[in-house]
Short mmCIF file of C-alpha atoms in Angstrom, two decimals:
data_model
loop_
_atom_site.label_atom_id
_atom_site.label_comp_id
_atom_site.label_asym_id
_atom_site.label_seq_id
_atom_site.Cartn_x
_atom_site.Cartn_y
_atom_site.Cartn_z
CA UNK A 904 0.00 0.00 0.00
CA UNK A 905 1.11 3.35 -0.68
CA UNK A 906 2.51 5.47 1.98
CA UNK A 907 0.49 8.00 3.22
CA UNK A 908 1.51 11.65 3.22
CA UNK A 909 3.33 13.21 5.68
CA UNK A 910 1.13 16.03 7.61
CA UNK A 911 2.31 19.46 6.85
CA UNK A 912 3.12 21.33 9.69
CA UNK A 913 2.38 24.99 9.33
CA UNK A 914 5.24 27.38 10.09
CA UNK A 915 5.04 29.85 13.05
CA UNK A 916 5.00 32.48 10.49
CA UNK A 917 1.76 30.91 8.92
CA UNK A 918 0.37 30.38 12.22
CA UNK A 919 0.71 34.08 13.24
CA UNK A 920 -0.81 35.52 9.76
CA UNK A 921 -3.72 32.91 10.86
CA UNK A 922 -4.52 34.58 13.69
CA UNK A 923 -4.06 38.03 12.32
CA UNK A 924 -6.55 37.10 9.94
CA UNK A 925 -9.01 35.76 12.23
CA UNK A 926 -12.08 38.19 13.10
CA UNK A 927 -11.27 39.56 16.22
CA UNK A 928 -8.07 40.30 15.38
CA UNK A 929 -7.91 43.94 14.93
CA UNK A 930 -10.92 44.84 17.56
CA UNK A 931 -8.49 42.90 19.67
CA UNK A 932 -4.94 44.48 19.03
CA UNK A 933 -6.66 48.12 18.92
CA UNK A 934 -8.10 47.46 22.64
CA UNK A 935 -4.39 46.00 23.49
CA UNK A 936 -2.94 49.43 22.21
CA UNK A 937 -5.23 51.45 24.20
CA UNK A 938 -4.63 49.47 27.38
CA UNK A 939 -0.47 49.58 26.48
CA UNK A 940 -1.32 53.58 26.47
CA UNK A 941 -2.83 53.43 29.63
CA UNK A 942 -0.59 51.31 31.53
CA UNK A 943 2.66 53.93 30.23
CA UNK A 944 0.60 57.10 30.85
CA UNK A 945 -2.22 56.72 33.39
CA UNK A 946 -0.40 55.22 36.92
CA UNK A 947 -1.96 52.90 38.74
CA UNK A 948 -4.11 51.72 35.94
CA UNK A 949 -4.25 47.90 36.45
CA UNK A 950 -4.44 48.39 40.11
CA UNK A 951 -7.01 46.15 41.45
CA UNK A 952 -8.13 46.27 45.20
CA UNK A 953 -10.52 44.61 47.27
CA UNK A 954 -12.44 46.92 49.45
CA UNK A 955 -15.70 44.80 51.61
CA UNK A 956 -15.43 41.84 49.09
CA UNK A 957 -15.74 44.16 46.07
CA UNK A 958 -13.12 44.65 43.29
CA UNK A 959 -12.26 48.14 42.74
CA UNK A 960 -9.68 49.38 39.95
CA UNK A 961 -9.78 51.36 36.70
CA UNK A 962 -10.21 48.10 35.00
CA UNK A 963 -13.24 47.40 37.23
CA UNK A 964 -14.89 51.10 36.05
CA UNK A 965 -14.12 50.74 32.37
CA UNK A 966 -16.14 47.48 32.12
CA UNK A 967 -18.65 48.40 34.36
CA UNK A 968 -19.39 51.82 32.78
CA UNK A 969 -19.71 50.14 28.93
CA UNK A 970 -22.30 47.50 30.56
CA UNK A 971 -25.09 49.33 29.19
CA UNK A 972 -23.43 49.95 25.67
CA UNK A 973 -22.89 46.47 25.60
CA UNK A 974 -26.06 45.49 26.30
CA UNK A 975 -27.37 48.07 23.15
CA UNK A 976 -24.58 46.78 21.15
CA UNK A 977 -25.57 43.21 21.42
CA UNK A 978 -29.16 44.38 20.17
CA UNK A 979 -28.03 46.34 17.22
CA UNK A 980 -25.59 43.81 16.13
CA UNK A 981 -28.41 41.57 15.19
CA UNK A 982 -30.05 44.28 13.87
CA UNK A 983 -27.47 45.28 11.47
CA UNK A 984 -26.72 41.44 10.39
CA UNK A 985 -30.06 41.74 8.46
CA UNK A 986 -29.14 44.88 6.68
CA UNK A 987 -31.06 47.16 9.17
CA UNK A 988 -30.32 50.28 11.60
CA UNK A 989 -31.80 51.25 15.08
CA UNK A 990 -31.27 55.01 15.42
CA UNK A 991 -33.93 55.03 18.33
CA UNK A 992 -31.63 53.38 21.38
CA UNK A 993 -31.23 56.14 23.15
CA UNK A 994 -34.82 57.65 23.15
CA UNK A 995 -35.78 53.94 24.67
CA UNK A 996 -33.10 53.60 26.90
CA UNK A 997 -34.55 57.35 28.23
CA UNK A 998 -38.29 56.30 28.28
CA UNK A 999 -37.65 53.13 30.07
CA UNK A 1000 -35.22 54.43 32.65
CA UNK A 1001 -38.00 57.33 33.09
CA UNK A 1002 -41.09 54.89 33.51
CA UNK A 1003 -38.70 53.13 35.91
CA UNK A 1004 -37.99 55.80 37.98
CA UNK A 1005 -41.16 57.43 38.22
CA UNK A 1006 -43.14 54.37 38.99
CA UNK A 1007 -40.55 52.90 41.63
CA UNK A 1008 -39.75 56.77 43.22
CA UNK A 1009 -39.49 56.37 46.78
CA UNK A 1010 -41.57 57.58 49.90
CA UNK A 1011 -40.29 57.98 53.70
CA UNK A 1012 -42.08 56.15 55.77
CA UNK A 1013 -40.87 55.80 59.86
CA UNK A 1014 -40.57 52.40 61.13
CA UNK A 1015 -39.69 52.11 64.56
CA UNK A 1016 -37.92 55.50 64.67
CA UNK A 1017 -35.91 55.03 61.77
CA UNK A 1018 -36.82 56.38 58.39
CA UNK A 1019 -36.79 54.11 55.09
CA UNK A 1020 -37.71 54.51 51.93
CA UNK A 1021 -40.80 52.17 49.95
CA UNK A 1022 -41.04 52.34 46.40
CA UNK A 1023 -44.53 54.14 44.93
CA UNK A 1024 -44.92 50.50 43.05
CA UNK A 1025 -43.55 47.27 43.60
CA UNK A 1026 -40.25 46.94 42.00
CA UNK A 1027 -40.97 44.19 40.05
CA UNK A 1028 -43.83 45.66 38.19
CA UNK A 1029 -42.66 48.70 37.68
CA UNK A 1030 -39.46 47.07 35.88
CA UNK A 1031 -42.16 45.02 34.37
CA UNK A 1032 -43.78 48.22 33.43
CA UNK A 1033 -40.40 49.95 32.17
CA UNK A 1034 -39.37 46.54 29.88
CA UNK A 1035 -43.04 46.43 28.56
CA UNK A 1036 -42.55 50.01 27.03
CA UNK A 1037 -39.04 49.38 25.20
CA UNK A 1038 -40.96 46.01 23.95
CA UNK A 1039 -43.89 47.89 22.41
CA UNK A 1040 -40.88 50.25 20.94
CA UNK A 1041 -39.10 47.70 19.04
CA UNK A 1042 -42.46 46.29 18.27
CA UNK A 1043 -43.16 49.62 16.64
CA UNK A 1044 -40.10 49.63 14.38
CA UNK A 1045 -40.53 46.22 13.91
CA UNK A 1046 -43.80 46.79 12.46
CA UNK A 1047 -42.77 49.87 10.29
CA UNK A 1048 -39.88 48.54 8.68
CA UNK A 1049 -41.29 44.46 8.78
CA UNK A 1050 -44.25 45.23 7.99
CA UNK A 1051 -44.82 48.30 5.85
CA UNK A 1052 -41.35 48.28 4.19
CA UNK A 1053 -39.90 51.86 5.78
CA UNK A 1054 -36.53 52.48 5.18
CA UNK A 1055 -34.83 50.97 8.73
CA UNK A 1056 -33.16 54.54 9.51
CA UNK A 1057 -36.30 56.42 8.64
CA UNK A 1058 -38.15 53.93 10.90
CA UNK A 1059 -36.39 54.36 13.55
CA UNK A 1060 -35.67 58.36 12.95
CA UNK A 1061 -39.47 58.91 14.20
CA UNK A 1062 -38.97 57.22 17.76
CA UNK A 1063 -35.92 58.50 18.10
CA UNK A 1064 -37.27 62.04 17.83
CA UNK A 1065 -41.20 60.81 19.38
CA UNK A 1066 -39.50 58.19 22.26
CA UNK A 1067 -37.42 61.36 23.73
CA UNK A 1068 -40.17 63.68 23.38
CA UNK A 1069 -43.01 61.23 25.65
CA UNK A 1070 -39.74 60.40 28.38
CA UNK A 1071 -39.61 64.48 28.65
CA UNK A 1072 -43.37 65.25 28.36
CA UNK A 1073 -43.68 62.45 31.12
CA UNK A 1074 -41.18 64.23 33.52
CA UNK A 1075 -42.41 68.09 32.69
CA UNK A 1076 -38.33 68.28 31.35
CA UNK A 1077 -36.88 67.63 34.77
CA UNK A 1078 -34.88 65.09 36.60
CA UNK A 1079 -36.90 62.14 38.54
CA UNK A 1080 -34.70 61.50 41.78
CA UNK A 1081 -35.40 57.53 42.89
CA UNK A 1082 -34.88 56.91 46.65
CA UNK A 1083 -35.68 53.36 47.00
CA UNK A 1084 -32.35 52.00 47.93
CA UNK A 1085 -32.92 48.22 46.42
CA UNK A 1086 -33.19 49.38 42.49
CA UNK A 1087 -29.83 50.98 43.06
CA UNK A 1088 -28.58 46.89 43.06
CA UNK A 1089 -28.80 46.83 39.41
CA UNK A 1090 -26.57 49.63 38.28
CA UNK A 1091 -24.00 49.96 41.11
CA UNK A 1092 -24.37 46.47 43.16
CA UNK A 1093 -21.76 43.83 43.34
CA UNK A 1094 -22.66 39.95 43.36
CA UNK A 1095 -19.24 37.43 44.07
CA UNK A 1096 -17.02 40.62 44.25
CA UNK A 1097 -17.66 41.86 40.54
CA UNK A 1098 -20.62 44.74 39.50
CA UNK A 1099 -23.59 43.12 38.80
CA UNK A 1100 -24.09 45.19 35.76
CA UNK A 1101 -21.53 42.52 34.18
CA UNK A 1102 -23.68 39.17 35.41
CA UNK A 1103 -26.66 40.87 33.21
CA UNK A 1104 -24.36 41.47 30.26
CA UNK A 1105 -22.97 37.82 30.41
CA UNK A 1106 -26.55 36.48 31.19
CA UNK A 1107 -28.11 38.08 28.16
CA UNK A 1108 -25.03 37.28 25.41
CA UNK A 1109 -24.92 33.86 26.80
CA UNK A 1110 -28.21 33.24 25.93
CA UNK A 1111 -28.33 34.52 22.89
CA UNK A 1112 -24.75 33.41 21.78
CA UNK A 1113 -26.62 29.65 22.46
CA UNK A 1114 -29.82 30.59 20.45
CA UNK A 1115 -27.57 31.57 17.47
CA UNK A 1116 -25.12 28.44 17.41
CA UNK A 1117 -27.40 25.93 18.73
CA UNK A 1118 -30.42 26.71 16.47
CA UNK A 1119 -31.04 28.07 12.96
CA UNK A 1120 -31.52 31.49 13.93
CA UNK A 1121 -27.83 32.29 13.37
CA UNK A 1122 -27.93 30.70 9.99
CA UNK A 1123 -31.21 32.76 9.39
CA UNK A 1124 -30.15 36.19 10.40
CA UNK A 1125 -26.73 35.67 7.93
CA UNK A 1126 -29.30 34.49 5.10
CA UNK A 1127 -31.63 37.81 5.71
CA UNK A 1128 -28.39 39.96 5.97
CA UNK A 1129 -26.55 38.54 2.80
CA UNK A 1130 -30.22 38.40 0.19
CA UNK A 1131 -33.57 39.00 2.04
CA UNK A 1132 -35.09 37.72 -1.08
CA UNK A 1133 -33.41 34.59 -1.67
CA UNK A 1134 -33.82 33.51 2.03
CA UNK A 1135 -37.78 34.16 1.60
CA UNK A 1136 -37.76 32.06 -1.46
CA UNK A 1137 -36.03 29.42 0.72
CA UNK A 1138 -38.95 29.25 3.39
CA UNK A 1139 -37.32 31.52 5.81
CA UNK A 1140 -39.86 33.95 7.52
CA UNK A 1141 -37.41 37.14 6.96
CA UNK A 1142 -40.34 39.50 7.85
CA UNK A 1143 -41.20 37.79 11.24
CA UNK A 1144 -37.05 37.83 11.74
CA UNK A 1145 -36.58 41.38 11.11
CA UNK A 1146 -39.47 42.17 13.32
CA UNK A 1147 -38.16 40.49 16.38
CA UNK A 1148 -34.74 41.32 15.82
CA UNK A 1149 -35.89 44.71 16.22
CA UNK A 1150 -37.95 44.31 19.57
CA UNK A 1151 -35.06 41.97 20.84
CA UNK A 1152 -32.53 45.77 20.20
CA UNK A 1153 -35.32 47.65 22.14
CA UNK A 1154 -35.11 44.87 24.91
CA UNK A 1155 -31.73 44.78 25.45
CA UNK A 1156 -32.08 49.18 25.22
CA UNK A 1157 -34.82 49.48 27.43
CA UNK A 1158 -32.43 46.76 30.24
CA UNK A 1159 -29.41 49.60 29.81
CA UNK A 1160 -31.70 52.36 30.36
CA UNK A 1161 -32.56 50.43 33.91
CA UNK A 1162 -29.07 50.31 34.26
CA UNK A 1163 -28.08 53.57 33.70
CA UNK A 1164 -30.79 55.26 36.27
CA UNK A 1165 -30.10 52.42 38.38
CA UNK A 1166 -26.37 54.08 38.46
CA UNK A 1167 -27.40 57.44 38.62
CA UNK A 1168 -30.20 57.13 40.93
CA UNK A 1169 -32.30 59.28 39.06
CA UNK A 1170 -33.87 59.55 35.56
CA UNK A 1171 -32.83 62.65 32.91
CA UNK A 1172 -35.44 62.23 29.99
CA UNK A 1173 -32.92 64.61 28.64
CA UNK A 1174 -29.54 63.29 28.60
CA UNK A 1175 -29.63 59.56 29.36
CA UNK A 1176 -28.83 57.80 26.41
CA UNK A 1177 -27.84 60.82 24.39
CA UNK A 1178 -25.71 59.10 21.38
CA UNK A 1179 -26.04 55.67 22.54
CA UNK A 1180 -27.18 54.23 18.94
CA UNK A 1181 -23.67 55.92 17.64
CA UNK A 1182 -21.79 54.04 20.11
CA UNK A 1183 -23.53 50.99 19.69
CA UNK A 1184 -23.25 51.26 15.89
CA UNK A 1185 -19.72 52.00 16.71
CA UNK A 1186 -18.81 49.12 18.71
CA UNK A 1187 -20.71 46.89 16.43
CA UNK A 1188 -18.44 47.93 13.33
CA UNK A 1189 -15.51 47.99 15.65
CA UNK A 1190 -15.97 44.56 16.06
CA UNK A 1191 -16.21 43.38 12.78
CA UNK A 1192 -19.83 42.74 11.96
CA UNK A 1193 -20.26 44.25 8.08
CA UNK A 1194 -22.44 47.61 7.60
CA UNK A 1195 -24.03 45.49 4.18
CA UNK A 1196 -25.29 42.86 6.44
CA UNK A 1197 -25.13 38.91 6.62
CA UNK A 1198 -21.53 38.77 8.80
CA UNK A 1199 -21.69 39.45 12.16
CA UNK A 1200 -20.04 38.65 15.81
CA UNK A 1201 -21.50 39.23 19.18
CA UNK A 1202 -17.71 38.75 20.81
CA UNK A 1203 -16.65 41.18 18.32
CA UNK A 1204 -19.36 43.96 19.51
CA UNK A 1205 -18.42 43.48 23.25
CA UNK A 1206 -14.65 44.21 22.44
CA UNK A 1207 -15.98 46.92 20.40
CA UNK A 1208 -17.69 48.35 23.55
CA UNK A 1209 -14.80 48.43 25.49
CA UNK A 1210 -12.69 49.62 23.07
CA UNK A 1211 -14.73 52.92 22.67
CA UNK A 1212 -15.37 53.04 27.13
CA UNK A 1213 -11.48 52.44 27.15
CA UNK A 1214 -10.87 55.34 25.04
CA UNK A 1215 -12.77 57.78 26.93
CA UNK A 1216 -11.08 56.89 29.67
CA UNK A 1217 -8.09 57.38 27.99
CA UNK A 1218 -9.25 60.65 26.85
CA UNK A 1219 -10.83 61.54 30.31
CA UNK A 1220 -7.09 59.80 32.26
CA UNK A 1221 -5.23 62.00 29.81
CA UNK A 1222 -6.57 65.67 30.70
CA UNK A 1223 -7.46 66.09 26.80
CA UNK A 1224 -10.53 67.90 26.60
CA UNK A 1225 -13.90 66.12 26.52
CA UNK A 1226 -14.50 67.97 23.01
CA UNK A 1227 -11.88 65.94 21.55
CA UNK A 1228 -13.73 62.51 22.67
CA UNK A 1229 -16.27 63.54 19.55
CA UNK A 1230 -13.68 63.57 17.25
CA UNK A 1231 -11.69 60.79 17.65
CA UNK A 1232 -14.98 58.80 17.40
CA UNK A 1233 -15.89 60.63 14.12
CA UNK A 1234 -11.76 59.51 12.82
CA UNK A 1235 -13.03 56.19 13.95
CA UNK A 1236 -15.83 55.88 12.10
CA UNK A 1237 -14.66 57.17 8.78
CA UNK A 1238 -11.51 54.73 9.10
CA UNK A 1239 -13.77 51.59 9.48
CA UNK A 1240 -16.34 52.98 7.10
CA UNK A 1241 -12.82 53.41 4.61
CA UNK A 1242 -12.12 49.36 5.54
CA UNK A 1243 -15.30 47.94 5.07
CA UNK A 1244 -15.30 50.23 1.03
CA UNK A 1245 -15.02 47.82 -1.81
CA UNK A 1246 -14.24 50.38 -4.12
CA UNK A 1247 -11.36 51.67 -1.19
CA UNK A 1248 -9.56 48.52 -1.20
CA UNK A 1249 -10.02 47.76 -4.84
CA UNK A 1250 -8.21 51.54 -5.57
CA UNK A 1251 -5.96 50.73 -2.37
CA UNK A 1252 -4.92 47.68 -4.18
CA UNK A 1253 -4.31 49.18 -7.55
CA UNK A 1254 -1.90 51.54 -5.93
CA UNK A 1255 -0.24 49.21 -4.17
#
């Protein structure tokens, strides 16, 4: 019999162009260069402590602080795999932090001698209440660009402006101060040492990370994303998809407005969220997922999140004004905009 082949062992240099061709690649060196920045510059920056079984440390704040932009990235990823946008994050991350803290409030009462504070509605409805609201918003978007074939960015361009509007109509304009010391848990408690704010993240991506490689639904979102047409022809529902791949990017928008006045202790109709849909678009492209739809990585989106929270910390460590935050983002986005151009790298590789 004839001898078989000898197995070709790759060389180390083809093993390292492997990996610097693998996905996460890039999102990952650019987050190693911003952490190499802020180890030289910013002292004391992987400095962990333990203060009352709690970790404390830069580290600690940077991932705590992109929880809730991780959270909307993980919705608009999805979103964005089937050729769609969801411009409306931050006007339902304010309405459902505002319906949170308005129904949950907080009211001394004296027990014993000692005053505490009760919420105005049981905590669990009023969350209830809060999540019900960002559902009916992705519903809505759903249903406009699902159902009556809007263009996904005008869709979502009237709740953006209309979601904002009802959080500030509901608050007269003003900031809703929660006292009720047990919502606080969600934004700023700790569970095993670590914020609890990262046990939601993991929850929710490990859930869906399962749905996507365990079922179909992976397979169908890349169909919808690469030809919406050919996937219907194949028996995939790709209006039903898009419509609860919208409400699922509310969902996870309306948990990191909780979040967020859960941090903050308070609700501001007018602020909270402000630009959240560019960060999450951001940190979506950051980590790899493709602007035309079909390829997409959840892994890729959370390093993309804490690439863009590590940089404004770098910014913030750094004493550069907070102006300048604005436009490094805006470099950002035209560079990956410029890398995910065909006719860019077709020219860059006729020059080259």
């Amino acid at each position: 019999m004839p001898a078989e082949p000898a197995a070709v062992t790759p060389s180390p240099r083809q093993s390292g162009a492997g990996l610097l061709r693998h996905e996460l690649a890039k999102p990952l060196l650019a987050l190693a260069a911003l952490l190499v920045l802020d180890f030289i510059f910013v002292p004391g920056f992987f400095t962990l402590q333990v203060r009352d079984g709690h970790l404390y440390g830069p580290l600690i704040d940077i991932v705590n602080r992109a929880a809730p932009l991780m959270l909307a990235a993980l919705g608009m990823t999805l979103v964005i795999a089937t050729r769609g946008i969801d411009i409306s994050v931050g006007a339902v991350v304010a309405l459902s932090g505002t319906m949170a803290a308005m129904l949950i409030g907080g009211t001394m009462v004296i027990n014993n001698g000692v005053p505490t504070y009760v919420a105005n509605t049981p905590m669990a409805l009023a969350l209830a209440a809060a999540m019900g609201a960002a559902v009916l918003c992705g519903a809505w978007n759903g249903l406009l660009v699902a159902g009556l074939k809007l263009q996904p960015i005008v869709a979502t361009l009237i709740l953006m402006v209309a979601g904002r509007g009802l959080a500030q109509l509901l608050t007269d304009g003003q900031i809703v101060t929660v006292y009720y010391q047990p919502f606080f848990f969600l934004g700023s408690g700790y569970l095993l040492g670590i914020p609890f704010a990262l046990w939601v993240v993991a929850a929710v991506l490990l859930v869906v990370g399962l749905l996507l490689k365990k079922t179909a639904l992976g397979l169908f979102i890349q169909a919808v994303g690469i030809n919406p047409v050919a996937a219907r022809l194949a028996g995939v529902r790709t209006a039903t998809l898009i419509f609860f791949v919208y409400v699922f990017c509310s969902a996870c928008a309306g948990l990191a407005g909780l979040m967020i006045a859960s941090n903050i202790k308070s609700a501001d109709a007018n602020n909270a969220g402000l630009l959240l849909e560019l960060d999450a678009i951001l940190a979506v492209t950051l980590g790899g997922t493709s602007l035309a739809g079909g390829k997409f990585s959840l892994a890729g989106s959370m390093i993309g999140a804490l690439i863009i929270q590590t940089l404004t910390y770098t910014i913030y460590s750094l004493g550069v004004p907070p102006e300048v935050n604005m436009v490094v983002k805006s470099i950002v986005v035209f560079a990956v905009c410029l890398s995910q151009s065909a006719g860019f790298k077709k020219m860059w590789k006729g020059r080259a």
